[in-house]
mmCIF file with all atom_site columns, C-alpha atoms in Angstrom:
data_model
loop_
_atom_site.group_PDB
_atom_site.id
_atom_site.type_symbol
_atom_site.label_atom_id
_atom_site.label_alt_id
_atom_site.label_comp_id
_atom_site.label_asym_id
_atom_site.label_entity_id
_atom_site.label_seq_id
_atom_site.pdbx_PDB_ins_code
_atom_site.Cartn_x
_atom_site.Cartn_y
_atom_site.Cartn_z
_atom_site.occupancy
_atom_site.B_iso_or_equiv
_atom_site.pdbx_formal_charge
_atom_site.auth_seq_id
_atom_site.auth_comp_id
_atom_site.auth_asym_id
_atom_site.auth_atom_id
_atom_site.pdbx_PDB_model_num
ATOM 1   C CA . UNK A 1 1   ? 0.000   0.000  0.000   1.00 96.00 ? 1   UNK A CA 1
ATOM 2   C CA . UNK A 1 2   ? 1.074   3.557  -0.769  1.00 98.00 ? 2   UNK A CA 1
ATOM 3   C CA . UNK A 1 3   ? 0.709   6.045  2.086   1.00 98.00 ? 3   UNK A CA 1
ATOM 4   C CA . UNK A 1 4   ? -0.299  9.647  1.334   1.00 98.00 ? 4   UNK A CA 1
ATOM 5   C CA . UNK A 1 5   ? -0.818  12.547 3.735   1.00 98.00 ? 5   UNK A CA 1
ATOM 6   C CA . UNK A 1 6   ? -3.248  15.299 2.767   1.00 98.00 ? 6   UNK A CA 1
ATOM 7   C CA . UNK A 1 7   ? -2.814  18.630 4.554   1.00 97.00 ? 7   UNK A CA 1
ATOM 8   C CA . UNK A 1 8   ? -5.857  20.922 4.568   1.00 94.00 ? 8   UNK A CA 1
ATOM 9   C CA . UNK A 1 9   ? -5.721  24.495 3.284   1.00 90.00 ? 9   UNK A CA 1
ATOM 10  C CA . UNK A 1 10  ? -5.584  25.746 6.887   1.00 90.00 ? 10  UNK A CA 1
ATOM 11  C CA . UNK A 1 11  ? -2.292  23.877 7.319   1.00 90.00 ? 11  UNK A CA 1
ATOM 12  C CA . UNK A 1 12  ? -3.534  22.272 10.516  1.00 90.00 ? 12  UNK A CA 1
ATOM 13  C CA . UNK A 1 13  ? -5.796  19.352 9.638   1.00 94.00 ? 13  UNK A CA 1
ATOM 14  C CA . UNK A 1 14  ? -4.318  16.229 8.095   1.00 96.00 ? 14  UNK A CA 1
ATOM 15  C CA . UNK A 1 15  ? -5.742  13.041 6.650   1.00 97.00 ? 15  UNK A CA 1
ATOM 16  C CA . UNK A 1 16  ? -3.567  9.976  6.195   1.00 98.00 ? 16  UNK A CA 1
ATOM 17  C CA . UNK A 1 17  ? -4.714  7.591  3.479   1.00 98.00 ? 17  UNK A CA 1
ATOM 18  C CA . UNK A 1 18  ? -3.519  4.406  1.802   1.00 98.00 ? 18  UNK A CA 1
ATOM 19  C CA . UNK A 1 19  ? -3.992  3.165  -1.729  1.00 98.00 ? 19  UNK A CA 1
ATOM 20  C CA . UNK A 1 20  ? -2.944  0.289  -3.912  1.00 98.00 ? 20  UNK A CA 1
ATOM 21  C CA . UNK A 1 21  ? -0.258  0.941  -6.523  1.00 98.00 ? 21  UNK A CA 1
ATOM 22  C CA . UNK A 1 22  ? -1.819  2.283  -9.705  1.00 98.00 ? 22  UNK A CA 1
ATOM 23  C CA . UNK A 1 23  ? -4.401  4.413  -7.895  1.00 98.00 ? 23  UNK A CA 1
ATOM 24  C CA . UNK A 1 24  ? -4.768  7.949  -9.197  1.00 97.00 ? 24  UNK A CA 1
ATOM 25  C CA . UNK A 1 25  ? -4.176  10.565 -6.478  1.00 97.00 ? 25  UNK A CA 1
ATOM 26  C CA . UNK A 1 26  ? -7.467  12.336 -7.311  1.00 97.00 ? 26  UNK A CA 1
ATOM 27  C CA . UNK A 1 27  ? -9.421  9.116  -6.700  1.00 96.00 ? 27  UNK A CA 1
ATOM 28  C CA . UNK A 1 28  ? -7.683  8.577  -3.360  1.00 98.00 ? 28  UNK A CA 1
ATOM 29  C CA . UNK A 1 29  ? -8.367  12.176 -2.328  1.00 96.00 ? 29  UNK A CA 1
ATOM 30  C CA . UNK A 1 30  ? -12.049 11.946 -3.197  1.00 95.00 ? 30  UNK A CA 1
ATOM 31  C CA . UNK A 1 31  ? -12.406 8.574  -1.443  1.00 96.00 ? 31  UNK A CA 1
ATOM 32  C CA . UNK A 1 32  ? -11.042 10.260 1.685   1.00 97.00 ? 32  UNK A CA 1
ATOM 33  C CA . UNK A 1 33  ? -13.364 13.286 1.552   1.00 94.00 ? 33  UNK A CA 1
ATOM 34  C CA . UNK A 1 34  ? -10.749 15.754 0.398   1.00 94.00 ? 34  UNK A CA 1
ATOM 35  C CA . UNK A 1 35  ? -12.147 18.905 -1.286  1.00 92.00 ? 35  UNK A CA 1
ATOM 36  C CA . UNK A 1 36  ? -10.812 18.177 -4.776  1.00 91.00 ? 36  UNK A CA 1
ATOM 37  C CA . UNK A 1 37  ? -13.665 18.446 -7.223  1.00 88.00 ? 37  UNK A CA 1
ATOM 38  C CA . UNK A 1 38  ? -12.129 16.951 -10.357 1.00 87.00 ? 38  UNK A CA 1
ATOM 39  C CA . UNK A 1 39  ? -14.838 18.538 -12.496 1.00 88.00 ? 39  UNK A CA 1
ATOM 40  C CA . UNK A 1 40  ? -13.482 17.082 -15.746 1.00 89.00 ? 40  UNK A CA 1
ATOM 41  C CA . UNK A 1 41  ? -13.218 13.593 -14.204 1.00 83.00 ? 41  UNK A CA 1
ATOM 42  C CA . UNK A 1 42  ? -9.487  13.358 -14.794 1.00 82.00 ? 42  UNK A CA 1
ATOM 43  C CA . UNK A 1 43  ? -9.504  14.413 -18.443 1.00 86.00 ? 43  UNK A CA 1
ATOM 44  C CA . UNK A 1 44  ? -7.096  17.305 -17.743 1.00 86.00 ? 44  UNK A CA 1
ATOM 45  C CA . UNK A 1 45  ? -9.645  19.871 -18.936 1.00 88.00 ? 45  UNK A CA 1
ATOM 46  C CA . UNK A 1 46  ? -9.892  21.822 -15.673 1.00 88.00 ? 46  UNK A CA 1
ATOM 47  C CA . UNK A 1 47  ? -7.733  22.592 -12.671 1.00 90.00 ? 47  UNK A CA 1
ATOM 48  C CA . UNK A 1 48  ? -10.114 21.669 -9.846  1.00 91.00 ? 48  UNK A CA 1
ATOM 49  C CA . UNK A 1 49  ? -7.831  18.858 -8.656  1.00 94.00 ? 49  UNK A CA 1
ATOM 50  C CA . UNK A 1 50  ? -4.834  21.170 -8.204  1.00 95.00 ? 50  UNK A CA 1
ATOM 51  C CA . UNK A 1 51  ? -2.660  20.157 -5.249  1.00 97.00 ? 51  UNK A CA 1
ATOM 52  C CA . UNK A 1 52  ? 0.601   21.494 -3.906  1.00 97.00 ? 52  UNK A CA 1
ATOM 53  C CA . UNK A 1 53  ? 3.127   18.724 -3.433  1.00 98.00 ? 53  UNK A CA 1
ATOM 54  C CA . UNK A 1 54  ? 5.396   19.046 -0.419  1.00 97.00 ? 54  UNK A CA 1
ATOM 55  C CA . UNK A 1 55  ? 8.747   20.392 -1.669  1.00 97.00 ? 55  UNK A CA 1
ATOM 56  C CA . UNK A 1 56  ? 10.571  17.443 -0.064  1.00 96.00 ? 56  UNK A CA 1
ATOM 57  C CA . UNK A 1 57  ? 8.519   15.046 -2.222  1.00 97.00 ? 57  UNK A CA 1
ATOM 58  C CA . UNK A 1 58  ? 8.256   16.957 -5.495  1.00 97.00 ? 58  UNK A CA 1
ATOM 59  C CA . UNK A 1 59  ? 11.406  15.488 -7.094  1.00 96.00 ? 59  UNK A CA 1
ATOM 60  C CA . UNK A 1 60  ? 9.973   11.970 -6.665  1.00 96.00 ? 60  UNK A CA 1
ATOM 61  C CA . UNK A 1 61  ? 7.159   12.701 -9.125  1.00 97.00 ? 61  UNK A CA 1
ATOM 62  C CA . UNK A 1 62  ? 7.473   12.117 -12.844 1.00 94.00 ? 62  UNK A CA 1
ATOM 63  C CA . UNK A 1 63  ? 7.746   15.298 -14.873 1.00 94.00 ? 63  UNK A CA 1
ATOM 64  C CA . UNK A 1 64  ? 4.482   17.000 -15.727 1.00 95.00 ? 64  UNK A CA 1
ATOM 65  C CA . UNK A 1 65  ? 3.368   17.112 -19.357 1.00 95.00 ? 65  UNK A CA 1
ATOM 66  C CA . UNK A 1 66  ? 3.022   20.311 -21.344 1.00 95.00 ? 66  UNK A CA 1
ATOM 67  C CA . UNK A 1 67  ? -0.772  19.860 -21.224 1.00 94.00 ? 67  UNK A CA 1
ATOM 68  C CA . UNK A 1 68  ? -0.687  19.627 -17.430 1.00 95.00 ? 68  UNK A CA 1
ATOM 69  C CA . UNK A 1 69  ? 1.494   22.738 -17.245 1.00 95.00 ? 69  UNK A CA 1
ATOM 70  C CA . UNK A 1 70  ? -1.028  24.571 -19.454 1.00 93.00 ? 70  UNK A CA 1
ATOM 71  C CA . UNK A 1 71  ? -3.872  23.635 -17.089 1.00 93.00 ? 71  UNK A CA 1
ATOM 72  C CA . UNK A 1 72  ? -1.825  24.653 -14.055 1.00 94.00 ? 72  UNK A CA 1
ATOM 73  C CA . UNK A 1 73  ? -1.380  28.087 -15.635 1.00 92.00 ? 73  UNK A CA 1
ATOM 74  C CA . UNK A 1 74  ? -5.139  28.501 -15.121 1.00 88.00 ? 74  UNK A CA 1
ATOM 75  C CA . UNK A 1 75  ? -5.243  27.250 -11.518 1.00 89.00 ? 75  UNK A CA 1
ATOM 76  C CA . UNK A 1 76  ? -5.558  29.555 -8.517  1.00 86.00 ? 76  UNK A CA 1
ATOM 77  C CA . UNK A 1 77  ? -2.681  29.750 -6.051  1.00 90.00 ? 77  UNK A CA 1
ATOM 78  C CA . UNK A 1 78  ? -0.160  27.821 -8.143  1.00 94.00 ? 78  UNK A CA 1
ATOM 79  C CA . UNK A 1 79  ? 3.292   27.259 -6.688  1.00 95.00 ? 79  UNK A CA 1
ATOM 80  C CA . UNK A 1 80  ? 6.526   25.768 -7.985  1.00 96.00 ? 80  UNK A CA 1
ATOM 81  C CA . UNK A 1 81  ? 5.427   22.354 -6.672  1.00 97.00 ? 81  UNK A CA 1
ATOM 82  C CA . UNK A 1 82  ? 1.837   22.428 -7.971  1.00 97.00 ? 82  UNK A CA 1
ATOM 83  C CA . UNK A 1 83  ? 0.437   19.430 -9.831  1.00 97.00 ? 83  UNK A CA 1
ATOM 84  C CA . UNK A 1 84  ? -2.923  18.092 -10.953 1.00 96.00 ? 84  UNK A CA 1
ATOM 85  C CA . UNK A 1 85  ? -3.963  15.166 -8.768  1.00 97.00 ? 85  UNK A CA 1
ATOM 86  C CA . UNK A 1 86  ? -5.563  13.466 -11.779 1.00 96.00 ? 86  UNK A CA 1
ATOM 87  C CA . UNK A 1 87  ? -2.115  13.132 -13.339 1.00 96.00 ? 87  UNK A CA 1
ATOM 88  C CA . UNK A 1 88  ? -0.358  11.485 -10.398 1.00 97.00 ? 88  UNK A CA 1
ATOM 89  C CA . UNK A 1 89  ? -0.488  7.694  -10.469 1.00 97.00 ? 89  UNK A CA 1
ATOM 90  C CA . UNK A 1 90  ? 0.706   6.295  -7.170  1.00 98.00 ? 90  UNK A CA 1
ATOM 91  C CA . UNK A 1 91  ? 3.470   3.709  -7.080  1.00 97.00 ? 91  UNK A CA 1
ATOM 92  C CA . UNK A 1 92  ? 5.946   2.468  -4.487  1.00 97.00 ? 92  UNK A CA 1
ATOM 93  C CA . UNK A 1 93  ? 8.345   5.348  -5.199  1.00 97.00 ? 93  UNK A CA 1
ATOM 94  C CA . UNK A 1 94  ? 5.680   7.763  -3.912  1.00 98.00 ? 94  UNK A CA 1
ATOM 95  C CA . UNK A 1 95  ? 5.066   6.037  -0.567  1.00 98.00 ? 95  UNK A CA 1
ATOM 96  C CA . UNK A 1 96  ? 4.851   8.723  2.118   1.00 98.00 ? 96  UNK A CA 1
ATOM 97  C CA . UNK A 1 97  ? 3.847   11.491 -0.323  1.00 98.00 ? 97  UNK A CA 1
ATOM 98  C CA . UNK A 1 98  ? 2.525   14.674 1.294   1.00 98.00 ? 98  UNK A CA 1
ATOM 99  C CA . UNK A 1 99  ? 0.221   17.035 -0.592  1.00 98.00 ? 99  UNK A CA 1
ATOM 100 C CA . UNK A 1 100 ? -1.361  20.305 0.476   1.00 96.00 ? 100 UNK A CA 1
ATOM 101 C CA . UNK A 1 101 ? -4.898  21.230 -0.533  1.00 95.00 ? 101 UNK A CA 1
ATOM 102 C CA . UNK A 1 102 ? -4.918  24.805 -1.889  1.00 92.00 ? 102 UNK A CA 1
ATOM 103 C CA . UNK A 1 103 ? -7.155  27.413 -0.288  1.00 83.00 ? 103 UNK A CA 1
ATOM 104 C CA . UNK A 1 104 ? -8.986  28.306 -3.488  1.00 69.00 ? 104 UNK A CA 1
ATOM 105 C CA . UNK A 1 105 ? -10.041 26.620 -6.716  1.00 54.00 ? 105 UNK A CA 1
ATOM 106 C CA . UNK A 1 106 ? -10.733 28.083 -10.131 1.00 50.00 ? 106 UNK A CA 1
ATOM 107 C CA . UNK A 1 107 ? -12.993 26.023 -12.390 1.00 46.00 ? 107 UNK A CA 1
ATOM 108 C CA . UNK A 1 108 ? -12.178 27.021 -15.957 1.00 43.00 ? 108 UNK A CA 1
ATOM 109 C CA . UNK A 1 109 ? -15.039 24.892 -17.325 1.00 40.00 ? 109 UNK A CA 1
ATOM 110 C CA . UNK A 1 110 ? -17.565 27.303 -15.855 1.00 43.00 ? 110 UNK A CA 1
ATOM 111 C CA . UNK A 1 111 ? -19.881 24.642 -14.468 1.00 39.00 ? 111 UNK A CA 1
#
């Protein structure tokens, strides 16, 4: 099992979750009541699953695609370690990953 820690936007509350390898981070977040909407259902057509990866963990992630970078350009509160949770597939190399839930979300689909 892959362990992931979600840190709420307030920086205080945390949720520790576990998932099988191959689970998409967005699915794990939603299964654990994290406020990531995922409006486009993982099709990389919105930025409502934007998370901020802990700087200590960011280098463990595969590089983001140009399409993901384009979507992140539209997200609110983007940082150097921002990613879309729908694009992170968990594997053993990501065990212990920590992600922060941003304080605001911008839905570019207008739903």
